[in-house]
């Protein structure tokens, strides 16, 4: 597979507590420092975008793995939490917790349920964004399978 380049244009017209913007092929939004870190809280911020990248990569990877394994689902939803420590002016992105809820068809075999459980954990190791974060940000999964 050849390299693929993603492009982002950023504009930051002011100082720390001003509002900038970013634009990619499919995303255009304002950005600023969140209120929790004494910023204006307008638009999104790097912390939310990192969480969004990790969460979407994980859930897409999991869906693809379930599909390849022939496991049909009724639904797949998820909440993800980013844990950021802001102590003495030092910001550290400590942890991301994915909380997927996978609802399988009622007639799903026990064997396929076990495979789904394994895939829920394996998807985290297979996700490109999680691999990029490895060694810097802990990423965990707390799944519910119904």
Tab-separated table of C-alpha atoms in Angstrom, residues 17-144:
chain	number	residue	atom	x	y	z
A	17	UNK	CA	-7.013	32.824	24.295
A	18	UNK	CA	-8.130	33.702	20.809
A	19	UNK	CA	-9.987	31.479	18.356
A	20	UNK	CA	-8.473	29.876	15.299
A	21	UNK	CA	-9.719	27.539	12.636
A	22	UNK	CA	-8.780	24.303	10.953
A	23	UNK	CA	-9.890	22.879	7.650
A	24	UNK	CA	-9.412	19.491	6.039
A	25	UNK	CA	-11.103	17.913	3.058
A	26	UNK	CA	-14.109	16.889	5.176
A	27	UNK	CA	-13.859	18.975	8.348
A	28	UNK	CA	-13.984	22.691	8.933
A	29	UNK	CA	-14.268	24.067	12.454
A	30	UNK	CA	-13.204	26.731	14.908
A	31	UNK	CA	-10.662	25.766	17.554
A	32	UNK	CA	-9.632	27.212	20.894
A	33	UNK	CA	-8.421	26.207	24.304
A	34	UNK	CA	-11.212	24.599	26.366
A	35	UNK	CA	-12.785	26.462	29.285
A	36	UNK	CA	-11.385	23.804	31.666
A	37	UNK	CA	-7.898	25.025	30.739
A	38	UNK	CA	-8.754	28.709	31.077
A	39	UNK	CA	-9.528	29.218	27.398
A	40	UNK	CA	-12.564	30.596	25.573
A	41	UNK	CA	-14.019	27.150	24.757
A	42	UNK	CA	-15.147	28.087	21.244
A	43	UNK	CA	-15.299	25.305	18.680
A	44	UNK	CA	-13.385	22.127	19.313
A	45	UNK	CA	-9.920	21.663	20.783
A	46	UNK	CA	-6.963	19.309	20.403
A	47	UNK	CA	-8.108	17.144	23.326
A	48	UNK	CA	-11.508	16.483	21.756
A	49	UNK	CA	-9.962	15.894	18.341
A	50	UNK	CA	-7.498	13.325	19.712
A	51	UNK	CA	-10.373	11.570	21.486
A	52	UNK	CA	-12.424	11.713	18.283
A	53	UNK	CA	-9.590	10.267	16.213
A	54	UNK	CA	-9.044	7.417	18.669
A	55	UNK	CA	-12.769	6.661	19.029
A	56	UNK	CA	-13.637	6.703	15.336
A	57	UNK	CA	-10.595	4.615	14.445
A	58	UNK	CA	-11.503	2.038	17.094
A	59	UNK	CA	-15.205	1.745	16.220
A	60	UNK	CA	-14.553	1.543	12.452
A	61	UNK	CA	-11.831	-1.076	13.024
A	62	UNK	CA	-14.158	-3.108	15.250
A	63	UNK	CA	-17.014	-2.936	12.723
A	64	UNK	CA	-14.689	-4.119	9.951
A	65	UNK	CA	-13.383	-7.002	12.080
A	66	UNK	CA	-16.917	-8.098	12.992
A	67	UNK	CA	-17.915	-7.999	9.331
A	68	UNK	CA	-14.869	-10.053	8.236
A	69	UNK	CA	-15.707	-12.623	10.913
A	70	UNK	CA	-19.308	-12.919	9.724
A	71	UNK	CA	-20.733	-11.559	12.973
A	72	UNK	CA	-23.941	-9.622	12.385
A	73	UNK	CA	-24.892	-6.939	14.846
A	74	UNK	CA	-28.091	-5.140	15.694
A	75	UNK	CA	-26.171	-2.073	16.829
A	76	UNK	CA	-22.743	-0.825	17.798
A	77	UNK	CA	-22.541	2.380	19.823
A	78	UNK	CA	-19.834	3.792	22.005
A	79	UNK	CA	-18.936	6.441	24.515
A	80	UNK	CA	-15.272	7.348	24.885
A	81	UNK	CA	-13.673	9.340	27.682
A	82	UNK	CA	-10.398	11.232	27.510
A	83	UNK	CA	-8.579	11.746	30.805
A	84	UNK	CA	-6.400	14.863	30.750
A	85	UNK	CA	-4.372	15.933	33.763
A	86	UNK	CA	-3.830	19.672	34.133
A	87	UNK	CA	-1.590	20.154	37.160
A	88	UNK	CA	0.640	23.153	37.838
A	89	UNK	CA	0.252	24.393	34.273
A	90	UNK	CA	1.402	21.092	32.747
A	91	UNK	CA	-1.114	19.303	30.539
A	92	UNK	CA	-0.823	15.530	30.115
A	93	UNK	CA	-3.201	13.368	28.074
A	94	UNK	CA	-3.185	10.342	30.366
A	95	UNK	CA	-5.812	7.898	29.193
A	96	UNK	CA	-8.604	7.122	26.744
A	97	UNK	CA	-11.378	4.746	27.752
A	98	UNK	CA	-13.604	3.300	25.030
A	99	UNK	CA	-16.959	1.936	26.203
A	100	UNK	CA	-18.495	0.116	23.235
A	101	UNK	CA	-21.940	-1.435	23.470
A	102	UNK	CA	-22.358	-4.243	20.962
A	103	UNK	CA	-25.844	-5.677	20.515
A	104	UNK	CA	-25.797	-8.975	18.639
A	105	UNK	CA	-28.730	-10.705	16.970
A	106	UNK	CA	-30.714	-12.920	19.325
A	107	UNK	CA	-29.754	-16.031	17.361
A	108	UNK	CA	-25.994	-15.401	17.519
A	109	UNK	CA	-24.161	-18.596	18.472
A	110	UNK	CA	-22.069	-18.824	21.632
A	111	UNK	CA	-19.000	-19.358	19.449
A	112	UNK	CA	-19.598	-16.107	17.566
A	113	UNK	CA	-20.233	-14.289	20.870
A	114	UNK	CA	-16.798	-15.434	22.096
A	115	UNK	CA	-15.220	-14.282	18.824
A	116	UNK	CA	-16.932	-10.893	19.208
A	117	UNK	CA	-15.506	-10.561	22.740
A	118	UNK	CA	-11.993	-11.203	21.419
A	119	UNK	CA	-12.456	-8.771	18.529
A	120	UNK	CA	-13.576	-6.003	20.879
A	121	UNK	CA	-10.183	-6.196	22.572
A	122	UNK	CA	-8.184	-6.898	19.402
A	123	UNK	CA	-9.644	-3.880	17.586
A	124	UNK	CA	-7.801	-1.587	19.981
A	125	UNK	CA	-4.422	-3.105	19.048
A	126	UNK	CA	-5.322	-3.025	15.348
A	127	UNK	CA	-6.407	0.617	15.193
A	128	UNK	CA	-3.852	2.905	13.520
A	129	UNK	CA	-4.464	5.802	15.932
A	130	UNK	CA	-4.106	3.587	19.012
A	131	UNK	CA	-0.825	2.254	17.662
A	132	UNK	CA	0.359	5.852	17.144
A	133	UNK	CA	-0.494	6.683	20.778
A	134	UNK	CA	1.043	3.521	22.250
A	135	UNK	CA	3.607	4.262	24.927
A	136	UNK	CA	2.272	7.788	25.467
A	137	UNK	CA	-1.447	7.509	26.210
A	138	UNK	CA	-3.028	4.476	27.866
A	139	UNK	CA	-6.042	3.226	25.885
A	140	UNK	CA	-8.461	0.798	27.511
A	141	UNK	CA	-11.751	-0.856	26.552
A	142	UNK	CA	-14.727	-1.450	28.840
A	143	UNK	CA	-17.201	-3.312	26.638
A	144	UNK	CA	-20.786	-4.421	27.034
